[in-house]
Short mmCIF file of C-alpha atoms in Angstrom, two decimals:
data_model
loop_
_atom_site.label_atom_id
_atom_site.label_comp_id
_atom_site.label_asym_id
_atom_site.label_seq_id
_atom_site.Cartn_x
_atom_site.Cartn_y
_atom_site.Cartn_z
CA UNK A 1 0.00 0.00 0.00
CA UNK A 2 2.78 1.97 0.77
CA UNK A 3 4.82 1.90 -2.45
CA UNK A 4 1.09 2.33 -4.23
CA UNK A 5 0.94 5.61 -3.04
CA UNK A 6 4.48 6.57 -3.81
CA UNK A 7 3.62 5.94 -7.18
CA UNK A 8 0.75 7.81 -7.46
CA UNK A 9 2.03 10.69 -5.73
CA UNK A 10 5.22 10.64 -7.99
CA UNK A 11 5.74 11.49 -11.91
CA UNK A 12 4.98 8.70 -13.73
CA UNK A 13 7.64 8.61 -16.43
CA UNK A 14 5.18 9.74 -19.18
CA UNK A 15 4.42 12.85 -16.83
CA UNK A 16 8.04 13.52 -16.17
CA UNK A 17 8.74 13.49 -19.84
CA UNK A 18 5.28 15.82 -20.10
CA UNK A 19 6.55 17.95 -17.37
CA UNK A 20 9.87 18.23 -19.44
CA UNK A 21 8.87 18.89 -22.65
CA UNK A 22 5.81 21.36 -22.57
CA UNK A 23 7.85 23.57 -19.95
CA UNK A 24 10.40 23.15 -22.74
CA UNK A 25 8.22 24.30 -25.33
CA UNK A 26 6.85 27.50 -23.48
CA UNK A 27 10.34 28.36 -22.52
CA UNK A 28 11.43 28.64 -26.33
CA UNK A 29 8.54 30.52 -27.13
CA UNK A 30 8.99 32.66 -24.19
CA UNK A 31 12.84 33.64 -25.01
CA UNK A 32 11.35 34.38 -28.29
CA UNK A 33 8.98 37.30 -27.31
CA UNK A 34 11.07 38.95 -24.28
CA UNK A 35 14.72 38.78 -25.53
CA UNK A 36 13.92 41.56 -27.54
CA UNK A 37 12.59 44.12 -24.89
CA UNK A 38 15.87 45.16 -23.84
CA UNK A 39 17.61 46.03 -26.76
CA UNK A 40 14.32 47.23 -28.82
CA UNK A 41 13.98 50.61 -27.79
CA UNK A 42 17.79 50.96 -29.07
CA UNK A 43 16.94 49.14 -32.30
CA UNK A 44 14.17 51.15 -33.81
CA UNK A 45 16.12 54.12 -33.97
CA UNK A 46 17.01 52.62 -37.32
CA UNK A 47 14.16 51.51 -38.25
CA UNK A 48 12.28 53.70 -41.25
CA UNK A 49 8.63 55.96 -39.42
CA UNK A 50 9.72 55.55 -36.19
CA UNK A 51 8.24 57.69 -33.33
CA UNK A 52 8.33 56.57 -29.55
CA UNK A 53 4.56 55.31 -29.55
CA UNK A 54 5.35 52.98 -32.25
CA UNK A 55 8.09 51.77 -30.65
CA UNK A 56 5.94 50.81 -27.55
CA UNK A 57 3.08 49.48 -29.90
CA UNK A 58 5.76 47.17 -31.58
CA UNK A 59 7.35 46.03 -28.04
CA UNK A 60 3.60 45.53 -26.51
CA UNK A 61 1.63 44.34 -30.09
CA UNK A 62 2.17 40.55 -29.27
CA UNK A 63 -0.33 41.29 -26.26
CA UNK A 64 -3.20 42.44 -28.07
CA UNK A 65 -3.31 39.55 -30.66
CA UNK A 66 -2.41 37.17 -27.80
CA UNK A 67 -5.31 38.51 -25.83
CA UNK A 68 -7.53 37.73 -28.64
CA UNK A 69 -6.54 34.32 -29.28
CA UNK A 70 -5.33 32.38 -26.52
CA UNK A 71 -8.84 31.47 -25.08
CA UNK A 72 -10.42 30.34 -29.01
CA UNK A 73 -6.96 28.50 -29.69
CA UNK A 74 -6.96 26.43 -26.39
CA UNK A 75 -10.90 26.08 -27.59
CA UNK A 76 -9.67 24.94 -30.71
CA UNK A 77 -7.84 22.64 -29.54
CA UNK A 78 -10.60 20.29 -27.97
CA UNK A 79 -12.08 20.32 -30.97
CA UNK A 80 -8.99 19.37 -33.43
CA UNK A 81 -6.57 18.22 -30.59
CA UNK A 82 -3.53 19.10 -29.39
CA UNK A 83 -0.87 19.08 -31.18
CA UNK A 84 -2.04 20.49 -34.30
CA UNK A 85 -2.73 23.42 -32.19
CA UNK A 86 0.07 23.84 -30.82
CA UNK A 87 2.16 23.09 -34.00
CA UNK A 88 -0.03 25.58 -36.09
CA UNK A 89 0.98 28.17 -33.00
CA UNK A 90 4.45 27.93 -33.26
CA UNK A 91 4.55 27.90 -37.10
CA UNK A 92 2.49 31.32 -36.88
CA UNK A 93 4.99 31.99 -34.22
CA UNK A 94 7.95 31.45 -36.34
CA UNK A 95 6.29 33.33 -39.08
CA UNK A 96 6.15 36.51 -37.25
CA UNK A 97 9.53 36.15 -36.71
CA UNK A 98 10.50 36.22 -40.25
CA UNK A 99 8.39 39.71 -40.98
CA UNK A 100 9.88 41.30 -37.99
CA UNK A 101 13.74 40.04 -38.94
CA UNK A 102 12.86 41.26 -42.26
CA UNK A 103 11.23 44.29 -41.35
CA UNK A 104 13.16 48.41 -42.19
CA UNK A 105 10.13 49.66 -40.91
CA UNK A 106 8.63 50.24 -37.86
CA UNK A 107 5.17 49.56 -39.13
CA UNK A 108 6.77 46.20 -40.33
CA UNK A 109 8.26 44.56 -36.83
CA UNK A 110 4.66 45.93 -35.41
CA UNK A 111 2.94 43.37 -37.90
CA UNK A 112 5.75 40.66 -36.94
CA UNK A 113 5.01 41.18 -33.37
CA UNK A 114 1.61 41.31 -33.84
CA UNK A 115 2.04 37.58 -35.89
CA UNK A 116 3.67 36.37 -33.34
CA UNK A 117 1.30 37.03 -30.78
CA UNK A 118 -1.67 35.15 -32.98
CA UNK A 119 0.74 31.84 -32.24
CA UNK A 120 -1.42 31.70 -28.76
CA UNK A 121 -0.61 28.60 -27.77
CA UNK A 122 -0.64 29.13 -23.93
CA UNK A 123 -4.02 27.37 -23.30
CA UNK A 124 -3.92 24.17 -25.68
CA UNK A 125 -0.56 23.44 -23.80
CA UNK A 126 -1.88 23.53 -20.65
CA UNK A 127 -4.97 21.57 -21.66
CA UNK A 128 -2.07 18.71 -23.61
CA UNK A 129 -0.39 18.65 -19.81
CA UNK A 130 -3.62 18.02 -18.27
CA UNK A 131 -4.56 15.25 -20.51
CA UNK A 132 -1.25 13.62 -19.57
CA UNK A 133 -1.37 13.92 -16.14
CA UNK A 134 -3.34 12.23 -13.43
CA UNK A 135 -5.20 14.52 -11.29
CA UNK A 136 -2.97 13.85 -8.09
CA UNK A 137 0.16 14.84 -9.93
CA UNK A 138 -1.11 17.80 -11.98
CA UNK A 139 -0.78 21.11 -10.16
CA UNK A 140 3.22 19.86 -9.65
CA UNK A 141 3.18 19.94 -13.53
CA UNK A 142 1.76 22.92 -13.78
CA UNK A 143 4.07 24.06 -11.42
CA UNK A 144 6.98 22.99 -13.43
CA UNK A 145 5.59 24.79 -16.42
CA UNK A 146 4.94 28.46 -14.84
CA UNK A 147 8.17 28.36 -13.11
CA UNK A 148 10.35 27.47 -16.77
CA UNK A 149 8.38 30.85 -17.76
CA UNK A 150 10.02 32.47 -14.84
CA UNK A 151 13.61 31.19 -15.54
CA UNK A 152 13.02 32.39 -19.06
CA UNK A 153 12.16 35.60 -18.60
CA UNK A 154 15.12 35.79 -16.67
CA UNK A 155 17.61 34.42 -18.89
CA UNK A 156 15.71 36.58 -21.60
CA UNK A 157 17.06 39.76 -19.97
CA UNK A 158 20.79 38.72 -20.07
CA UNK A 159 20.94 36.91 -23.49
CA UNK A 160 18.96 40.14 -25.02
CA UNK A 161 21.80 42.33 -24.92
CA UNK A 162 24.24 39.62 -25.31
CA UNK A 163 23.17 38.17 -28.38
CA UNK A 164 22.29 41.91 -30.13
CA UNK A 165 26.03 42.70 -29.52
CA UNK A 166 26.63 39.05 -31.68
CA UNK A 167 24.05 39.38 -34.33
CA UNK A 168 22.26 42.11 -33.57
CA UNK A 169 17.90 42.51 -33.35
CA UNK A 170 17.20 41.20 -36.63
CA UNK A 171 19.40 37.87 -36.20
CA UNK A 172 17.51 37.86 -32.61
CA UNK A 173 14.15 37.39 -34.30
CA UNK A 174 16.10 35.06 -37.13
CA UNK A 175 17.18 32.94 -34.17
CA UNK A 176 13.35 33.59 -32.41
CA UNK A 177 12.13 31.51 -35.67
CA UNK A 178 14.68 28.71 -35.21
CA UNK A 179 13.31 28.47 -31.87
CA UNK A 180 9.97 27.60 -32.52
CA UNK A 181 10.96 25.40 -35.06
CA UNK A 182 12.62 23.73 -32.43
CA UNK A 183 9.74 23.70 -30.39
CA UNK A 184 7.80 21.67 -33.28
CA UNK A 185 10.42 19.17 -32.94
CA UNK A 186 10.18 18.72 -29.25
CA UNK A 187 6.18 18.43 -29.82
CA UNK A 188 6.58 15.46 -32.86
CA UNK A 189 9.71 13.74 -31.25
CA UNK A 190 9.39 13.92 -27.57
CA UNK A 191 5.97 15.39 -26.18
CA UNK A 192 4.21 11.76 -25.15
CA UNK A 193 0.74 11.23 -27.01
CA UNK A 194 -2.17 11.61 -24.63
CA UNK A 195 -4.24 8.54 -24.41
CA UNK A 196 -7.32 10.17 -25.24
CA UNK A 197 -7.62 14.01 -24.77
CA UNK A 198 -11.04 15.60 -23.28
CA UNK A 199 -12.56 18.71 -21.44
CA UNK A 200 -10.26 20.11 -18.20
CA UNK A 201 -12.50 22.48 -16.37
CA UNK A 202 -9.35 22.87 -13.81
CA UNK A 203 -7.31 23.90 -16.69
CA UNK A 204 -9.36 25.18 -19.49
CA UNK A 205 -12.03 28.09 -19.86
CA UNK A 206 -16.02 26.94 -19.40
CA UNK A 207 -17.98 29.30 -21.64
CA UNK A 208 -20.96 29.68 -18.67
CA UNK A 209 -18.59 30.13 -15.97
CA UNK A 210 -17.43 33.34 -17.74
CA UNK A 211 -20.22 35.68 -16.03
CA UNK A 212 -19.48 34.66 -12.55
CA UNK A 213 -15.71 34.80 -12.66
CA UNK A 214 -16.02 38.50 -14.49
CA UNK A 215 -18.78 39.81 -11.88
CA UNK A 216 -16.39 38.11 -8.92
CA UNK A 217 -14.54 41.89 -7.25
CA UNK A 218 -11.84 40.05 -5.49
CA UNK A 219 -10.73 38.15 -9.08
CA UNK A 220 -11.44 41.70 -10.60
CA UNK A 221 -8.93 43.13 -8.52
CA UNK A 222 -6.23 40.31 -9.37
CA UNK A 223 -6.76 40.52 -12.79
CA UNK A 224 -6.46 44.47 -12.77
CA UNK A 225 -3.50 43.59 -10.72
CA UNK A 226 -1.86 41.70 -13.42
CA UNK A 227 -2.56 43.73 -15.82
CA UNK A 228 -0.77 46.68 -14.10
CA UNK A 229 2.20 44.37 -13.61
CA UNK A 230 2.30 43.63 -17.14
CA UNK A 231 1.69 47.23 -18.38
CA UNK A 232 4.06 48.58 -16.10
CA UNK A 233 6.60 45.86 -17.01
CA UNK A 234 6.55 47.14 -21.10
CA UNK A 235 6.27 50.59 -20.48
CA UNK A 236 9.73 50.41 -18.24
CA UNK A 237 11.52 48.42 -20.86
CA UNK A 238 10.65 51.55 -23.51
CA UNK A 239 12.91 53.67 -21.52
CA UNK A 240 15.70 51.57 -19.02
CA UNK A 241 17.60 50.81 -22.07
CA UNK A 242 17.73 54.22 -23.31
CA UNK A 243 18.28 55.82 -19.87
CA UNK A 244 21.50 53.44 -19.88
CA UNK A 245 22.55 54.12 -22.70
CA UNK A 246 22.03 58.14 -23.25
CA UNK A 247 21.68 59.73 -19.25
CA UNK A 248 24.60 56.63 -18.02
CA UNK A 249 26.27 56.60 -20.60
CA UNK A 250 26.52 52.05 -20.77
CA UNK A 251 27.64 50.91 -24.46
CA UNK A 252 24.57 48.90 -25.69
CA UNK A 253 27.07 45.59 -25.86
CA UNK A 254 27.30 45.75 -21.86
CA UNK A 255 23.97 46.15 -20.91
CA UNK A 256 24.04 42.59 -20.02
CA UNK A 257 26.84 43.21 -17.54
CA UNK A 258 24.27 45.15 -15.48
CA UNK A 259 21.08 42.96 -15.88
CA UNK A 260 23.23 39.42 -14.88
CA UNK A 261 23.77 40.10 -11.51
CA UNK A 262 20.51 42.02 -11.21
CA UNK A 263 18.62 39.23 -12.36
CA UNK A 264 20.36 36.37 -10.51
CA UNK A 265 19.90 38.79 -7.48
CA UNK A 266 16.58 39.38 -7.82
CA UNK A 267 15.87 35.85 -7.75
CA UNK A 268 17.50 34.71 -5.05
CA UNK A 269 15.49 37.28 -3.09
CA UNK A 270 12.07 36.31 -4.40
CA UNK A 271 12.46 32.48 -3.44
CA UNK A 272 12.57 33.00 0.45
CA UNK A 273 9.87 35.76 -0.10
CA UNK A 274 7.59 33.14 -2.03
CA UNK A 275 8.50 30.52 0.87
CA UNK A 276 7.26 33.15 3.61
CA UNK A 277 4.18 34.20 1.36
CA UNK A 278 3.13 30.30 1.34
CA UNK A 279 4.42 28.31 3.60
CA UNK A 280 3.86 30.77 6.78
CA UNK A 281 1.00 31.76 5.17
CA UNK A 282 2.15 35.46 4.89
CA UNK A 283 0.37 36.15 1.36
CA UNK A 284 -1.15 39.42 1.70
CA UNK A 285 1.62 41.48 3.75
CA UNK A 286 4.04 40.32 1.14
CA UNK A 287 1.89 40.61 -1.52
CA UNK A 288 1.68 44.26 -0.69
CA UNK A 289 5.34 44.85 0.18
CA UNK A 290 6.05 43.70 -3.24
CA UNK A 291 3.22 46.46 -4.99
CA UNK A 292 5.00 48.86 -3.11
CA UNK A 293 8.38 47.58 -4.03
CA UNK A 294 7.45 48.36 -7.79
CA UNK A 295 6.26 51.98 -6.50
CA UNK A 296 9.73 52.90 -4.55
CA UNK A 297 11.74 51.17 -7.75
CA UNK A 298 10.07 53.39 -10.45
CA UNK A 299 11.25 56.34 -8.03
CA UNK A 300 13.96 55.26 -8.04
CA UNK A 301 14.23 54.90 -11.84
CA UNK A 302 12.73 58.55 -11.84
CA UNK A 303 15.07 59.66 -9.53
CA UNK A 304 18.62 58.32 -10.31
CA UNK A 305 18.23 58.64 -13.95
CA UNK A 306 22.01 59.77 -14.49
CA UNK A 307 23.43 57.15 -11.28
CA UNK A 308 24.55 54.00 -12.55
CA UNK A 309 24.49 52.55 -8.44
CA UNK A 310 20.82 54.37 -8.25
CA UNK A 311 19.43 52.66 -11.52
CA UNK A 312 20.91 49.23 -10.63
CA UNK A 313 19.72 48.92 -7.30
CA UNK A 314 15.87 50.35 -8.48
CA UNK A 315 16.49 47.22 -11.06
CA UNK A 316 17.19 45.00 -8.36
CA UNK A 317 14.05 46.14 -6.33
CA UNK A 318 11.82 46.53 -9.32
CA UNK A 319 12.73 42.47 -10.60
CA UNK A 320 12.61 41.24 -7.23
CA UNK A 321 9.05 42.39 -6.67
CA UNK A 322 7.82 41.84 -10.41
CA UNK A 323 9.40 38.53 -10.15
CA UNK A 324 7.50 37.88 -6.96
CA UNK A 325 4.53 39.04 -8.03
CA UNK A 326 3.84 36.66 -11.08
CA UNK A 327 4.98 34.04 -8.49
CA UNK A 328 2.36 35.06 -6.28
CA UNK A 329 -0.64 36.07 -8.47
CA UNK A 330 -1.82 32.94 -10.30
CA UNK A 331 -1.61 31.01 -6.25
CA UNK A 332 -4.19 33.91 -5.12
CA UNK A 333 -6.16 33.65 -8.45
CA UNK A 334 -6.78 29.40 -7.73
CA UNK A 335 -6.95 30.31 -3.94
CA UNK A 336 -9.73 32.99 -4.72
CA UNK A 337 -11.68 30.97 -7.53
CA UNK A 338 -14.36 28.93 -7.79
CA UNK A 339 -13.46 25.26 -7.25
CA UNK A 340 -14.94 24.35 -10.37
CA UNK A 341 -14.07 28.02 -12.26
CA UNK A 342 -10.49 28.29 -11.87
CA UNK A 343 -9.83 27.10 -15.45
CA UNK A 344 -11.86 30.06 -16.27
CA UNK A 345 -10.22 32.18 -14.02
CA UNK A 346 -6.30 31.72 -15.07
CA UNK A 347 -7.95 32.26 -18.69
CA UNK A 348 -9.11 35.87 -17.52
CA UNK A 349 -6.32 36.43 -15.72
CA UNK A 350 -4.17 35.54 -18.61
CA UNK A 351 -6.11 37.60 -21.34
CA UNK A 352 -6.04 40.89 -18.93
CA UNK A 353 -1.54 40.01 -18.80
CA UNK A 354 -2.06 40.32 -22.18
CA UNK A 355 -3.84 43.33 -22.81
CA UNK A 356 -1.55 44.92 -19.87
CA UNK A 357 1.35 44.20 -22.21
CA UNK A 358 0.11 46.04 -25.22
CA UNK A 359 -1.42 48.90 -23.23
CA UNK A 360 1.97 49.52 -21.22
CA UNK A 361 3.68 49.85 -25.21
CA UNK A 362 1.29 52.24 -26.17
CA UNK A 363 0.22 54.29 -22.96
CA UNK A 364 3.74 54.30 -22.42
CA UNK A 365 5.56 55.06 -25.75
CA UNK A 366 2.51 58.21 -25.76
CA UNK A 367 4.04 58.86 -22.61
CA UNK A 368 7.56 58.79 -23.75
CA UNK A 369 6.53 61.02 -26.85
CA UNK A 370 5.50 64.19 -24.87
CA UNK A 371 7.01 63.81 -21.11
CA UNK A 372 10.16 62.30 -21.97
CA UNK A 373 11.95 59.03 -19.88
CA UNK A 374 11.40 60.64 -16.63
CA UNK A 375 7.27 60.67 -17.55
CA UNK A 376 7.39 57.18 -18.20
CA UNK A 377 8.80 56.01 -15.00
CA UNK A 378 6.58 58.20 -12.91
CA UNK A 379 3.39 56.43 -15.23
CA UNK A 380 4.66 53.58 -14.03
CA UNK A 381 5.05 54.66 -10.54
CA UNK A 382 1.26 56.28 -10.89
CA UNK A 383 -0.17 53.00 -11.81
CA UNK A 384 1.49 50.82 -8.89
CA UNK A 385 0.21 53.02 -6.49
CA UNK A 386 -3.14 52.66 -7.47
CA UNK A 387 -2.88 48.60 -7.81
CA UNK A 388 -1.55 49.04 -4.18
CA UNK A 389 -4.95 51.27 -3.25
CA UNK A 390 -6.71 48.31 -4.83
CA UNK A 391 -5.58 45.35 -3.27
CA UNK A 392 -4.99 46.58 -0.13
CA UNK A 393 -8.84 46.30 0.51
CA UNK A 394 -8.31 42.54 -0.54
CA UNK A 395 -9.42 39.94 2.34
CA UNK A 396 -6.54 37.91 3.29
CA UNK A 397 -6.61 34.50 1.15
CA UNK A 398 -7.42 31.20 2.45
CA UNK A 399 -4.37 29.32 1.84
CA UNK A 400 -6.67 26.32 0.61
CA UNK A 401 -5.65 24.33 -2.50
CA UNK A 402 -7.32 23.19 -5.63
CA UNK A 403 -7.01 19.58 -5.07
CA UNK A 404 -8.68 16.54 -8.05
CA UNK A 405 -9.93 13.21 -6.94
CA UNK A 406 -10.72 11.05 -10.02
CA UNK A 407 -13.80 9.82 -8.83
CA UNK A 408 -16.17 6.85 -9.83
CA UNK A 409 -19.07 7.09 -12.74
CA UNK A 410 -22.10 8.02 -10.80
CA UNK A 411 -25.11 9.78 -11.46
CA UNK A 412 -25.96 13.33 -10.13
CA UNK A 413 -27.67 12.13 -7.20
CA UNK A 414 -24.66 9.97 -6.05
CA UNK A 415 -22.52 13.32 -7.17
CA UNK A 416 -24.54 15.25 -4.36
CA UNK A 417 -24.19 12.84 -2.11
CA UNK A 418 -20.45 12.43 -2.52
CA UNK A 419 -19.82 15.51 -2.40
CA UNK A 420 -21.69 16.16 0.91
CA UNK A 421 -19.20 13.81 2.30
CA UNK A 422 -16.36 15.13 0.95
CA UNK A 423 -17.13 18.45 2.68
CA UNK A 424 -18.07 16.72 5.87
CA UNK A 425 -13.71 15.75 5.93
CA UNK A 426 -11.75 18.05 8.22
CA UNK A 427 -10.04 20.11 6.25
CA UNK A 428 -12.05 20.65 3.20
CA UNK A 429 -12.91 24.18 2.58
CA UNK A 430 -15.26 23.50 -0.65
CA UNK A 431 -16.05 20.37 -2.76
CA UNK A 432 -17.84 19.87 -5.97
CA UNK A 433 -18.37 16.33 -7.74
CA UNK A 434 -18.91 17.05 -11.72
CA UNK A 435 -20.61 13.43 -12.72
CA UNK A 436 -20.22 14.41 -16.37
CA UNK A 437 -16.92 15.06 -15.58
CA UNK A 438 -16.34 11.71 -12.96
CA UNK A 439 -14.15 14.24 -10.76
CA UNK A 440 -14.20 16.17 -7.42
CA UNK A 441 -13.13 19.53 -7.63
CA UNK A 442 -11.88 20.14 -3.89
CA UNK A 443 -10.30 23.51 -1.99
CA UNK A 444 -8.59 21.83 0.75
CA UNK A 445 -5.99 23.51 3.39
CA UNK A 446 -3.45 20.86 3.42
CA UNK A 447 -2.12 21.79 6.80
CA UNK A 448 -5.16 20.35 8.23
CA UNK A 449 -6.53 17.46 5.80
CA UNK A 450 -5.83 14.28 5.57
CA UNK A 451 -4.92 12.77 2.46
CA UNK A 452 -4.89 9.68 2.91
CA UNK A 453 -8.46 10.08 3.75
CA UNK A 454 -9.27 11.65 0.79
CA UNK A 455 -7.41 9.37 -1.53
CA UNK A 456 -10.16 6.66 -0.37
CA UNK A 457 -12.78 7.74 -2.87
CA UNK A 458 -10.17 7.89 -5.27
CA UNK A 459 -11.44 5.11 -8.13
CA UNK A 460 -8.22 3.00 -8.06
CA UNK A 461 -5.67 3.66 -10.47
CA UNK A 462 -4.81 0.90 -13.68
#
């Protein structure tokens, strides 16, 4: 019994090559988008029509198409499958590449960037990870996923300027299209067929839980919040590089210099906030701390504008937060959701990071246009402060987590009566049995309940 539920607590092998190769696919893509941000605003100088709100609508105009398409993609893909989804993404993807490595105009890159934000593959790759993973195992994959978009990000920063020194933007969005090529070969060589794929409510978007998630105020507020984040994030990487460059006076070739240590920095400080957040169930103080940690940063981007020590260390306070903050807003989004909505929920929440994106380009690059670098930093500055109005009315969360039972076939009266039971267990904070769906979407505080009890309506694994 023992060893029975080591193995259903661990990856199968299947799931660990899952785990592996989706995380490996959104990291590619991921590179693809962000090593550009900062060495763009340097770039388009060259580029033919240029004027600073073009240059934020080209570094934000993957958002807007993204927006659009990432909820009827993952859609799609129930309806066609997987994998052709998520191929037909990254070809789009690797398209949009081409136009903007092509591109002498800035009107040109904006169309690339906008084509390679229509390769939304976000949600059919989630959805492809849920149909190979059990429901015990699957937040852990999930897990490994969102935190391979982290490290990406991250990397992103550092091989930006790096690689633009080597072969400069355009052979940047050459090697964004190899990428994604790349990424079609990890899905036909190495991504494990599902066994049959079908509906994920904890993963994928339910068209008539739409009105309750959107009329929710405390998900409002979190997907406001991440939409800040997100607009704030663009809008800063339309002037850092030029404030480096021009008031610092930092060759383009060393930017990198600066962001490395920054950026390993920065996350080595967001781990043992994360680990305090969580685990001693400090969400909402450092949730804040980290709102206002973007606030004091874009002062001090505002403020040091000519201080190469001043600039670094608002860098180091501005990543740290932002880095903590994505790391903290999709736990609070499943904490705060309805059991059987939080599919719908991170698809919200992911539309609004979107639209964040492309609003910080253009609000931003506007900005830029008629208040100069210091305008843009005090926008962003402006639009922390009133995230930080907003979700300081927030009630602290309820540290309970989404938690799947694979339950037996039953009819909706034995559903009810299941799922009375289920919320009769110490522990369980909310329970919902889906008989169409022959699983029990539980909130569960796992300081308190016992698994072991819950794994007994389990239906046994084959």
């Amino acid at each position: 019994m023992s060893s029975n539920k080591k193995q259903q607590k661990g990856l199968s092998p299947i799931e660990s090559r899952a785990a592996i190769s989706l995380a490996g696919i959104f990291s590619l893509r991921m590179l693809g988008l962000f090593m550009i941000l900062p060495v763009f605003a340097l770039y388009a100088e060259e580029l033919q029509g240029v004027t600073p709100v073009l240059v934020g609508v080209a570094i934000g105009a993957y958002g807007l198409t993204q927006a659009f398409l990432q909820i009827p993609f993952g859609m799609l893909s129930d309806r066609i499958g997987r994998k052709p989804v998520i191929i037909g993404g990254l070809i789009i993807f690797a398209v949009g590449s081409v136009v903007a490595a092509q591109a002498d105009t800035i009107w040109g890159v904006i169309f690339g960037r906008a084509v390679q934000g229509s390769g939304a593959i976000a949600a059919a790759v989630m959805a492809l990870a849920a149909d190979l993973t059990r429901e015990q195992v699957r937040m852990r994959v999930m897990a490994v996923i969102g935190m391979s978009i982290g490290f990406a990000f991250a990397i992103s920063l550092v091989l930006g300027p790096m690689l633009d020194s080597l072969i400069g933007v355009q052979g940047i969005f050459w090697l964004t299209s190899v990428l994604a090529l790349g990424g079609i070969a990890i899905v036909v060589f190495y991504v494990p067929n599902p066994e049959e794929s079908h509906f994920h409510r904890d993963t994928e978007p339910v068209a008539g839980q739409f009105g309750r998630v959107l009329t929710d105020p405390d998900l409002l507020r979190l997907d406001t919040g991440i939409m800040l984040l997100h607009m704030i994030l663009t809008s800063v990487f339309i002037a850092i590089p030029l404030t480096l460059r021009d008031s610092i006076g930092v060759e383009s070739s060393s930017h990198w210099m600066l962001y490395l240590p920054v950026v390993v920095l920065a996350m080595g400080l967001m781990i043992p906030l994360v680990v305090i957040a969580e685990n001693r169930r400090k969400m909402k103080p450092v949730f804040l701390s980290a709102i206002a940690g973007l606030i004091v940063a874009q002062l001090g981007f505002w403020k040091f504008q000519d201080s190469l020590y001043g600039t670094a260390f608002a860098m180091l306070l501005f990543f740290t937060a932002f880095n903590l903050l994505e790391a903290t807003l999709p736990s609070l989004i499943a904490k705060t959701a309805p059991v059987v909505s939080k599919g719908t929920a991170m698809g919200v929440y992911s539309t609004s990071q979107f639209i964040g994106a492309f609003l910080g380009g253009l609000i931003g690059g506007w900005i830029h246009a008629h208040f100069g670098l210091g305008g843009v930093f005090l926008f962003g500055g402006a639009a922390a402060t009133i995230w930080l109005l907003a979700a300081s009315g927030m009630a602290p969360p309820n540290y309970h987590s989404n938690y799947l039972l694979k339950v037996c076939s039953m009819d909706e009266a034995q559903a009810a009566e299941l799922q009375a039971e289920l919320m009769d267990i110490e522990g369980v904070g909310d329970a919902v049995v889906v008989a169409t769906d022959g699983v029990a979407y539980l909130k569960v505080d796992t300081w308190v309940v016992d698994e072991s009890v819950l794994e007994t309506y389990s239906r046994a694994e084959t």
